[in-house]
DNA sequence: CTGAAAGCGCTTACAG
DNA sequence: CTGAAAGCGCTTACAG
């Protein structure tokens, strides 16, 4: 049993009684083809289950109908960022990106970070989605040099003019959490953030400080170096046992704050209110469940692919895209 | 600034003073090329940073140097299987698969499950790695029909003759856990498993029952329908409060067993020994940390790509591949 | 509105 | 050991 040979355009042409040119025109909506001819060609193509060869098309048009997704810190340990914008979020993001890409007619390549413009060109993609474009790596430069459109899942802080990022409006998210904690009865709200060189973290920190200034509240900012280990919980516990402890916490490394409250014998929500920066199985299944923001990875993935497709296909879209991020109010902030 | 044009084979040929044929032969190690000529061609190619066009090569050889990774349940909810073989494991598996593929000269496509042999052919890949090939979907059939080699991350139970799966030896893992729990002082060991139609679950169950028979121990098997929700913990708690409760548990949905012990006031490891079927942040960071098996997703990814490359390149490898899965003995089984 | 022809950049029998 | 030529399957000026 040989490998089934695919139908070629000449076969469609013969079956439809026209030239390959006309088949190509009809199928791609180019040139002038009479309505009847086009209909006939499409019917025949369908009937023979014709699928144009991507390789031939690529060779001719230098277009690959493929985009790359470049995950953060792909070649290092799982460590950085992985717990922060939790695994669950990433999985949904990946899933949504892949699904949307295929729906839009693109294939999704899962690529390691490139180490040169040549490596980027060698990927053979029409565009790319880059997670966590940090200043320290040069993905953005490489893709720019290779003239390949790029969309990012975080704002590249070192590129203030870069418009093609997609995600939640982090500053707004922080403000909403803070406002919610006040409304829920908090009077001194702390913020816990991981010590990562990520734009998201920077935005959260700044939004928090600005909010404190505006509300004339003293900032209580706890930055933890290792959000994976027990450090976060310990630091928060110390904070809670110290002078003038917070009675509300925005947790950027959930569920550390809840664990810390438990460990020092403080009740949530009675003694301390806790809200998480992002939703995850941990915030949903803890006791009490933790109020959290849904960073909406599914919508982020969809929007990113849409934006990238617009860029690739020359539609001059608007950017950046801020995806709606609903707050799930749960037991941890309901007295 | 135009898109940088890649070097073509003719340019290398001219620069090296030979024909494109000879360049091709030299670079691909085909035909007969004198040692000096080959060296010169390679130097020139390197010098001009020549990279053969994948599209042209694909058109000519029907080879794409691309493989697909097909994740489980990609088009349905995150739900099934996601907590079971935990997110963390999946991320590492994906990462390792992608990295290894690129190292071996393959690109990695993240594809949704195909719905027809035509869709499979349309993927344009030389081979595929399929996660969780359940009887209910037809991925294996589609790929077989499209004559595309496939490796799986679970054993397809409905295909007893299928040799190309890669993973831990589940039965052996279960036996080692059970033996360890006995050695640690357990006398009545229960097993908790998710209610999933997965070969892994089936293998674990069978290994457990066989072990019980061999040790003349009454099986205490708890199957939980929703490993994501609170059900698992509740069921185990009931078990612990019932007549003749277990004093050791192999947890297939960690950290439910530890949570259950806590909720009914039993101490781990003093009152109950707990060991998890797979390692994850949850088992590492709990208090006490939980003894667990490292399912070794990194090694699984590497082996799978190696195996698939062998299959694609016609090297007739041996299968299946059982990857070593070390046990991390932690506080939960150390009295 | 339709088609013949060229060409994208490789690899591979085949001839020398 | 080396090279001229054909051909993989498309798309696209161009001519009619």
XYZ file of C-alpha atoms (C1' of nucleotides) in Angstrom:
702
model
C 0.000 0.000 0.000
C 1.811 3.131 -1.190
C 1.575 6.508 0.415
C -1.609 8.054 -0.944
C -0.682 10.643 -3.560
C -2.355 13.986 -3.170
C -4.421 15.496 -5.920
C -2.530 18.148 -7.862
C -3.794 21.274 -9.444
C -3.432 19.835 -12.960
C -5.810 17.053 -12.078
C -8.392 19.500 -10.888
C -7.823 21.531 -14.035
C -8.345 18.522 -16.294
C -11.417 17.365 -14.433
C -12.902 20.850 -14.633
C -11.852 21.325 -18.244
C -9.819 24.443 -17.569
C -6.172 25.409 -17.126
C -4.212 25.282 -13.877
C -4.098 29.062 -14.026
C -7.842 29.270 -13.864
C -8.028 26.760 -11.036
C -5.533 28.806 -9.075
C -7.418 32.003 -9.782
C -10.758 30.493 -8.898
C -9.587 28.927 -5.671
C -7.628 31.929 -4.481
C -10.115 34.539 -5.584
C -7.604 36.221 -7.856
C -7.984 37.554 -11.373
C -11.225 37.406 -13.299
C -13.048 34.138 -13.425
C -16.653 33.784 -14.498
C -19.036 32.804 -11.766
C -19.919 29.512 -13.424
C -16.318 28.535 -13.990
C -15.406 29.331 -10.423
C -18.315 27.307 -9.096
C -17.383 24.358 -11.275
C -13.752 24.514 -10.271
C -14.601 24.690 -6.602
C -16.970 21.774 -6.893
C -14.387 19.658 -8.674
C -11.676 20.610 -6.200
C -13.926 19.692 -3.315
C -14.919 16.497 -5.038
C -11.302 15.430 -5.583
C -10.492 16.735 -2.098
C -7.797 18.902 -3.562
C -5.437 20.597 -1.093
C -2.774 22.828 -2.605
C 0.741 21.742 -1.740
C 2.056 24.043 0.920
C 5.630 23.442 -0.171
C 4.951 24.496 -3.751
C 3.067 27.542 -2.643
C 5.794 28.460 -0.184
C 8.461 28.107 -2.829
C 6.538 30.365 -5.129
C 5.190 32.974 -2.733
C 7.666 32.891 0.149
C 4.716 32.476 2.460
C 4.442 29.545 4.841
C 1.068 29.794 6.562
C 2.901 28.955 9.733
C 3.532 30.998 12.836
C 5.832 30.365 15.758
C 5.040 30.458 19.441
C 8.100 31.154 21.524
C 7.726 30.269 25.162
C 9.582 32.022 27.983
C 12.892 30.752 29.237
C 12.509 27.763 27.076
C 16.047 26.569 27.336
C 16.551 27.117 31.048
C 14.897 25.470 34.002
C 11.183 25.425 34.453
C 11.766 27.981 37.183
C 11.289 31.574 36.245
C 7.854 32.850 35.549
C 6.377 29.417 35.553
C 4.697 29.640 38.880
C 4.057 33.326 38.534
C 1.777 33.318 35.550
C 0.855 29.862 36.571
C 1.208 26.678 34.605
C -2.518 26.442 34.197
C -2.584 29.820 32.514
C 0.217 28.817 30.194
C -1.429 25.591 29.190
C -4.623 27.400 28.322
C -2.673 30.031 26.467
C -0.825 27.431 24.435
C -3.983 25.515 23.731
C -5.892 28.588 22.673
C -3.055 29.861 20.513
C -2.728 26.570 18.691
C -6.440 26.150 18.157
C -6.981 29.678 16.942
C -3.987 29.505 14.632
C -5.310 26.376 12.947
C -8.769 27.883 12.678
C -7.288 30.880 10.905
C -5.408 28.655 8.486
C -2.035 28.850 10.180
C 0.013 26.077 11.673
C 1.658 26.672 15.025
C 5.325 25.954 15.531
C 6.542 25.578 19.093
C 10.012 27.004 18.817
C 12.869 27.562 21.232
C 14.226 31.082 21.449
C 16.378 31.835 18.421
C 19.990 32.821 18.837
C 20.460 34.786 15.619
C 18.505 36.413 12.795
C 19.562 33.484 10.619
C 17.986 31.044 13.059
C 14.823 33.110 12.914
C 14.757 33.040 9.135
C 15.399 29.323 9.249
C 12.253 28.795 11.263
C 10.302 29.364 8.107
C 7.374 31.199 9.619
C 5.280 34.161 8.546
C 5.112 35.610 12.040
C 5.701 34.856 15.673
C 4.198 35.222 19.111
C 6.805 35.808 21.766
C 6.181 35.303 25.463
C 8.031 37.478 27.944
C 10.266 39.505 25.651
C 12.866 40.517 28.207
C 15.457 43.138 27.565
C 18.182 40.575 28.110
C 17.362 38.479 25.100
C 17.222 39.697 21.541
C 14.248 37.888 20.070
C 12.594 41.114 19.046
C 15.732 42.351 17.307
C 16.279 39.073 15.515
C 12.753 38.987 14.195
C 12.909 42.644 13.235
C 16.081 42.012 11.293
C 14.495 39.025 9.579
C 11.470 41.242 8.778
C 9.062 38.865 10.414
C 6.023 40.346 12.211
C 5.870 39.723 15.926
C 3.223 39.900 18.605
C 4.102 39.568 22.286
C 2.341 38.243 25.351
C 3.968 40.830 27.555
C 4.836 44.403 26.967
C 8.506 44.717 26.024
C 9.467 47.515 28.412
C 12.667 48.247 26.543
C 10.602 49.027 23.455
C 8.165 51.734 24.471
C 7.100 52.179 20.837
C 6.201 48.510 20.399
C 2.449 48.323 19.900
C 1.785 44.674 19.212
C 1.357 43.204 22.634
C -1.705 41.406 23.894
C -2.794 40.776 27.448
C -4.664 42.071 30.421
C -4.325 45.681 31.465
C -2.165 44.914 34.459
C -2.388 48.351 36.051
C -6.151 48.250 35.814
C -6.245 44.761 37.275
C -4.211 45.885 40.274
C -6.420 48.913 40.827
C -9.557 46.814 40.704
C -8.147 44.352 43.221
C -7.137 47.167 45.560
C -10.489 48.889 45.266
C -12.244 45.606 45.887
C -10.225 44.919 49.027
C -11.110 48.339 50.409
C -14.761 47.815 49.633
C -14.543 44.426 51.346
C -13.328 46.056 54.536
C -9.561 46.211 54.177
C -7.747 49.205 55.635
C -4.077 48.362 55.114
C -3.403 46.502 51.907
C -0.081 44.866 51.153
C 1.121 43.641 47.787
C 3.276 40.568 47.246
C 5.207 40.323 44.009
C 7.835 37.940 42.663
C 11.290 39.302 41.982
C 11.220 38.788 38.237
C 12.475 41.084 35.507
C 9.062 40.966 33.910
C 7.120 43.938 32.564
C 4.003 42.593 34.219
C 5.630 42.701 37.623
C 6.925 46.193 36.974
C 3.491 47.386 35.925
C 1.860 45.858 38.961
C 4.368 47.427 41.287
C 3.946 50.832 39.750
C 0.164 50.629 39.748
C 0.251 49.652 43.415
C 2.540 52.511 44.390
C 0.439 54.995 42.452
C -2.719 53.700 44.051
C -1.145 54.040 47.503
C -0.054 57.583 46.754
C -3.499 58.500 45.551
C -5.151 56.974 48.618
C -2.479 58.345 50.968
C -1.828 54.814 52.136
C 1.665 53.657 53.097
C 2.796 51.029 50.579
C 3.540 47.585 51.999
C 5.380 45.894 49.199
C 6.865 42.444 49.663
C 9.115 41.191 46.896
C 10.023 37.522 47.051
C 13.081 36.221 45.262
C 11.964 32.623 44.909
C 8.231 32.362 44.296
C 8.607 28.597 43.855
C 10.012 27.803 47.273
C 8.770 28.336 50.813
C 10.258 31.826 50.929
C 7.117 33.632 49.828
C 5.020 32.146 52.599
C 7.679 32.848 55.215
C 8.090 36.459 54.177
C 4.381 37.086 54.271
C 4.112 35.359 57.623
C 6.769 37.674 59.031
C 4.909 40.627 57.635
C 1.730 39.450 59.338
C 3.479 38.975 62.655
C 5.284 42.329 62.470
C 4.237 45.747 63.670
C 1.320 47.258 61.899
C 0.481 44.175 59.828
C -1.703 44.437 56.729
C -5.316 43.328 56.933
C -5.559 42.756 53.200
C -3.157 41.295 50.670
C -2.952 41.296 46.898
C -1.064 38.098 46.240
C 1.096 37.978 43.131
C 2.358 34.504 44.012
C -0.804 32.699 45.116
C -1.642 30.840 47.198
C 1.283 31.966 49.366
C -0.672 34.651 51.220
C -3.411 32.251 52.234
C -0.849 29.680 53.345
C 0.960 32.357 55.338
C -2.246 33.401 57.111
C -2.915 29.776 57.992
C 0.596 29.297 59.277
C 0.373 32.222 61.685
C -3.146 31.421 62.792
C -4.914 34.292 61.094
C -8.284 33.566 59.562
C -9.208 34.435 55.995
C -11.337 36.445 55.386
C -12.108 37.365 59.017
C -8.671 38.597 60.042
C -7.087 39.136 56.639
C -8.553 39.609 53.196
C -6.699 37.911 50.356
C -7.037 38.417 46.609
C -4.853 36.864 43.936
C -3.474 38.582 40.859
C -4.391 35.629 38.700
C -6.758 32.708 38.843
C -5.574 29.106 38.945
C -6.613 25.735 40.312
C -4.908 26.760 43.543
C -7.121 29.803 44.037
C -10.257 27.955 42.983
C -9.784 24.918 45.189
C -8.295 26.390 48.350
C -10.313 26.779 51.524
C -11.592 29.431 51.458
C -11.440 29.873 47.707
C -9.427 32.947 46.789
C -10.797 35.962 44.989
C -8.804 36.251 41.780
C -8.565 37.870 38.394
C -9.082 35.703 35.360
C -6.229 36.746 33.085
C -8.255 35.166 30.331
C -5.563 33.178 28.560
C -8.045 31.837 26.051
C -9.010 35.311 24.887
C -5.379 36.385 24.952
C -4.425 33.536 22.630
C -7.250 34.311 20.234
C -6.517 38.008 20.116
C -2.825 37.444 19.591
C -3.356 35.171 16.631
C -5.897 37.573 15.153
C -3.526 40.477 15.572
C -0.617 38.577 14.095
C -2.700 37.419 11.137
C -3.686 41.038 10.500
C -0.052 42.064 10.605
C 1.040 39.261 8.300
C -1.738 39.836 5.833
C -1.085 43.559 5.790
C -4.291 44.760 7.370
C -2.726 47.432 9.599
C -4.510 46.633 12.833
C -4.582 48.619 16.033
C -2.529 47.669 19.025
C -1.973 46.964 21.834
C -4.921 44.757 22.700
C -6.158 44.693 26.262
C -8.222 41.619 26.939
C -11.065 41.781 29.465
C -10.051 40.215 32.761
C -13.034 39.452 35.016
C -12.690 39.296 38.787
C -14.040 36.241 40.551
C -15.064 37.286 44.030
C -14.760 34.352 46.409
C -14.704 33.506 50.070
C -11.312 35.039 50.755
C -12.760 38.543 50.479
C -16.323 37.969 51.669
C -16.876 38.415 55.376
C 15.248 48.025 3.923
C 14.090 44.947 2.018
C 13.672 41.513 3.472
C 17.143 39.985 3.460
C 17.341 37.486 0.613
C 18.743 34.147 1.567
C 21.734 32.689 -0.159
C 20.791 30.126 -2.767
C 22.593 27.026 -3.820
C 23.671 28.563 -7.132
C 25.473 31.305 -5.284
C 27.377 28.800 -3.226
C 28.122 26.876 -6.393
C 29.494 29.934 -8.169
C 31.572 31.012 -5.194
C 33.021 27.533 -4.874
C 33.505 27.188 -8.611
C 31.373 24.053 -8.929
C 27.864 23.129 -10.016
C 24.776 23.152 -7.833
C 24.749 19.392 -8.139
C 28.118 19.140 -6.502
C 27.131 21.543 -3.745
C 24.073 19.470 -3.033
C 26.095 16.271 -3.023
C 28.796 17.721 -0.826
C 26.421 19.191 1.710
C 24.153 16.177 1.918
C 26.895 13.576 1.833
C 25.500 11.978 -1.313
C 27.273 10.775 -4.424
C 31.000 10.945 -4.909
C 32.716 14.207 -4.176
C 36.448 14.559 -3.685
C 37.540 15.406 -0.205
C 38.983 18.753 -1.240
C 35.915 19.796 -3.186
C 33.650 18.889 -0.320
C 35.775 20.826 2.139
C 35.800 23.866 -0.118
C 32.050 23.722 -0.685
C 31.367 23.417 3.016
C 33.656 26.319 3.789
C 31.987 28.520 1.204
C 28.503 27.519 2.342
C 29.416 28.310 5.913
C 31.002 31.553 4.841
C 27.905 32.662 2.934
C 25.773 31.268 5.757
C 23.882 29.171 3.252
C 20.755 27.436 4.502
C 18.906 25.274 1.978
C 15.335 26.348 1.394
C 13.090 23.977 3.229
C 10.243 24.634 0.813
C 12.308 23.693 -2.219
C 13.607 20.595 -0.546
C 10.125 19.623 0.588
C 8.736 20.092 -2.887
C 11.440 17.881 -4.293
C 11.745 15.178 -1.645
C 8.324 15.192 0.025
C 10.095 15.521 3.341
C 9.365 18.371 5.727
C 11.772 18.049 8.628
C 8.810 18.816 10.828
C 7.000 16.680 13.367
C 3.715 17.242 15.135
C 2.961 17.056 18.823
C -0.670 16.309 19.477
C -1.798 17.102 22.987
C -4.618 15.287 24.763
C -8.147 16.558 24.664
C -6.981 19.582 22.879
C -10.339 20.788 21.735
C -12.335 20.112 24.877
C -12.055 21.635 28.300
C -8.814 21.708 30.190
C -10.349 19.101 32.457
C -9.528 15.530 31.733
C -6.080 14.253 32.383
C -4.750 17.681 33.093
C -4.545 17.325 36.808
C -3.793 13.663 36.631
C -0.528 13.716 34.795
C -0.115 17.143 36.191
C 0.355 20.390 34.343
C 3.927 20.612 35.479
C 4.689 17.276 33.875
C 3.054 18.360 30.642
C 4.948 21.608 30.470
C 8.225 19.805 30.928
C 7.199 17.232 28.369
C 6.314 19.900 25.836
C 9.479 21.821 26.510
C 11.677 18.770 26.236
C 9.939 17.579 23.078
C 10.358 20.913 21.363
C 13.976 21.324 22.385
C 14.970 17.825 21.390
C 13.172 18.081 18.084
C 15.019 21.238 17.145
C 18.315 19.742 18.248
C 17.692 16.801 15.945
C 16.928 19.107 13.044
C 13.159 18.871 13.234
C 10.666 21.615 13.838
C 7.806 20.941 16.226
C 4.239 21.659 15.239
C 1.682 21.950 18.011
C -1.359 20.534 16.335
C -4.946 19.934 17.374
C -6.249 16.426 16.953
C -6.996 15.762 13.295
C -10.466 14.775 12.185
C -9.589 12.917 8.999
C -6.652 11.356 7.169
C -6.766 14.343 4.833
C -6.311 16.703 7.757
C -3.353 14.633 8.854
C -1.765 14.812 5.421
C -2.436 18.523 5.352
C -0.368 18.977 8.476
C 2.695 18.498 6.355
C 4.778 16.595 8.877
C 7.139 13.660 8.647
C 5.915 12.117 11.876
C 3.894 12.758 14.994
C 3.895 12.287 18.727
C 0.448 11.631 20.097
C -0.476 12.038 23.754
C -3.144 9.805 25.209
C -4.265 7.835 22.164
C -7.661 6.768 23.442
C -9.760 4.182 21.755
C -12.473 6.732 21.214
C -10.533 8.922 18.834
C -8.967 7.807 15.606
C -5.653 9.649 15.492
C -3.709 6.443 15.133
C -5.889 5.271 12.259
C -5.688 8.593 10.472
C -1.931 8.703 10.690
C -1.649 5.077 9.650
C -3.794 5.788 6.619
C -1.671 8.803 5.763
C 1.429 6.593 6.182
C 2.961 8.927 8.724
C 5.024 7.367 11.529
C 3.673 7.881 15.015
C 5.032 7.609 18.524
C 2.745 7.858 21.559
C 3.117 9.080 25.107
C 0.751 6.444 26.396
C 0.217 2.891 25.404
C -2.767 2.603 23.069
C -4.576 -0.243 24.787
C -6.752 -0.909 21.793
C -3.612 -1.612 19.771
C -1.769 -4.352 21.580
C 0.664 -4.694 18.672
C 1.655 -1.031 18.749
C 5.282 -0.845 19.787
C 6.140 2.826 19.530
C 5.137 4.198 22.878
C 7.420 5.935 25.306
C 6.999 6.469 29.025
C 7.524 5.082 32.471
C 6.827 1.442 33.185
C 3.637 2.127 35.097
C 3.225 -1.342 36.557
C 6.767 -1.260 37.842
C 6.240 2.198 39.315
C 3.197 0.996 41.219
C 5.006 -2.048 42.523
C 7.919 0.030 43.727
C 5.605 2.413 45.530
C 3.756 -0.439 47.193
C 6.974 -2.168 48.225
C 8.307 1.084 49.586
C 5.199 1.679 51.673
C 5.471 -1.787 53.201
C 9.125 -1.243 53.954
C 8.223 2.087 55.545
C 5.858 0.350 57.927
C 2.535 0.235 56.111
C 0.302 -2.791 56.625
C -2.853 -1.930 54.701
C -2.194 0.028 51.543
C -4.954 1.697 49.550
C -4.726 3.034 46.025
C -6.506 6.123 44.749
C -6.984 6.479 41.011
C -8.870 8.911 38.795
C -11.750 7.587 36.750
C -10.182 8.206 33.356
C -10.235 5.997 30.270
C -6.468 6.140 30.188
C -4.126 3.202 29.657
C -1.945 4.491 32.458
C -4.794 4.288 34.928
C -5.692 0.821 33.721
C -2.118 -0.362 34.093
C -1.841 1.074 37.587
C -5.051 -0.554 38.665
C -4.032 -3.912 37.331
C -0.573 -3.723 38.854
C -2.129 -2.856 42.199
C -4.584 -5.726 42.107
C -1.874 -8.170 41.112
C 0.380 -6.931 43.879
C -2.441 -7.339 46.389
C -3.113 -10.868 45.183
C 0.535 -11.767 45.439
C 0.799 -10.305 48.933
C -2.556 -11.769 50.010
C -3.666 -8.248 50.899
C -7.262 -7.128 50.417
C -7.311 -4.422 47.718
C -8.590 -1.015 48.816
C -9.175 0.759 45.559
C -10.753 4.197 45.475
C -11.713 5.554 42.077
C -12.652 9.222 41.945
C -14.724 10.592 39.119
C -13.606 14.194 39.370
C -9.936 14.440 40.316
C -10.128 18.218 39.863
C -12.782 18.895 42.451
C -13.081 18.265 46.173
C -14.453 14.784 45.584
C -11.123 12.996 45.794
C -10.322 14.403 49.189
C -13.801 13.616 50.517
C -13.738 10.044 49.304
C -10.354 9.411 50.849
C -11.467 11.044 54.086
C -14.437 8.698 54.234
C -12.157 5.775 53.625
C -9.933 6.894 56.493
C -12.865 7.272 58.853
C -14.404 3.947 57.880
C -13.918 0.466 59.291
C -10.515 -0.987 58.805
C -8.947 2.140 57.323
C -5.707 1.961 55.329
C -2.492 3.061 56.991
C -0.774 3.728 53.684
C -1.972 5.274 50.439
C -0.657 5.390 46.907
C -2.153 8.612 45.630
C -2.879 8.836 41.933
C -4.436 12.275 42.324
C -1.976 14.027 44.646
C -2.063 15.821 46.938
C -5.611 14.654 47.735
C -4.535 11.915 50.142
C -2.442 14.279 52.236
C -5.262 16.821 52.280
C -7.688 14.101 53.318
C -5.462 13.003 56.196
C -5.209 16.584 57.368
C -8.954 17.058 57.157
C -9.707 14.057 59.371
C -6.904 14.823 61.820
C -4.596 11.969 60.901
C -0.907 12.752 60.851
C 1.375 11.963 57.932
C 3.591 9.942 58.175
C 2.843 8.946 61.790
C -0.706 7.701 61.306
C -0.803 7.244 57.554
C 1.952 6.869 54.961
C 1.365 8.648 51.678
C 3.170 8.249 48.359
C 2.234 9.879 45.082
C 2.207 8.266 41.664
C 3.901 11.280 40.115
C 5.981 14.172 41.275
C 4.835 17.779 40.991
C 5.189 21.118 42.751
C 2.340 19.995 45.009
C 4.201 16.944 46.265
C 7.478 18.801 46.604
C 6.132 21.781 48.505
C 3.535 20.238 50.770
C 4.107 19.737 54.482
C 5.336 17.094 54.861
C 6.689 16.762 51.347
C 5.243 13.712 49.620
C 7.248 10.733 48.436
C 6.710 10.541 44.697
C 7.861 9.037 41.449
C 9.528 11.296 38.930
C 7.826 10.312 35.690
C 10.791 11.967 34.013
C 9.018 14.005 31.364
C 12.295 15.417 30.091
C 13.670 11.972 29.325
C 10.330 10.920 27.887
C 10.378 13.843 25.469
C 13.920 13.114 24.377
C 13.325 9.419 23.882
C 10.148 10.025 21.940
C 11.820 12.375 19.494
C 14.748 10.003 19.091
C 12.435 7.100 18.455
C 10.351 9.047 15.981
C 13.437 10.287 14.142
C 14.620 6.682 13.849
C 11.256 5.667 12.466
C 11.166 8.538 9.979
C 14.698 8.023 8.830
C 14.135 4.297 8.423
C 16.454 3.057 11.123
C 14.159 0.322 12.459
C 14.473 1.025 16.175
C 13.266 -1.062 19.070
C 10.172 -0.196 21.029
C 8.527 0.440 23.387
C 10.872 2.610 25.414
C 10.571 2.582 29.182
C 12.155 5.617 30.717
C 13.756 5.364 34.165
C 11.493 6.847 36.824
C 13.312 7.535 40.100
C 11.482 7.591 43.419
C 11.981 10.588 45.662
C 11.542 9.446 49.233
C 10.300 12.306 51.362
C 8.776 13.044 54.752
C 5.411 11.509 53.960
C 6.876 8.003 54.186
C 9.655 8.526 56.705
C 8.691 7.967 60.320
C -12.626 35.781 -19.089
C -8.916 32.205 -19.978
C -4.356 29.936 -20.746
C 0.800 29.093 -22.000
C 4.963 29.775 -19.969
C 8.280 31.015 -16.649
C 10.217 30.401 -12.318
C 10.463 29.764 -7.031
C 15.262 26.524 -5.120
C 16.214 22.476 -4.461
C 17.607 17.002 -5.559
C 18.432 13.228 -8.528
C 18.758 10.076 -12.220
C 21.748 10.244 -15.953
C 25.581 11.161 -18.941
C 30.330 12.192 -19.354
C 34.578 12.793 -9.624
C 31.519 16.428 -11.775
C 27.653 18.785 -14.229
C 23.433 19.740 -17.435
C 18.820 19.047 -17.262
C 14.446 17.693 -15.589
C 10.940 18.143 -12.365
C 8.586 18.599 -7.588
C 3.424 21.804 -7.684
C 2.256 25.834 -7.321
C 1.394 31.354 -8.710
C 1.772 35.232 -11.619
C 2.894 38.521 -15.012
C 1.641 38.505 -19.667
C -0.686 37.709 -23.959
C -4.836 36.732 -26.264
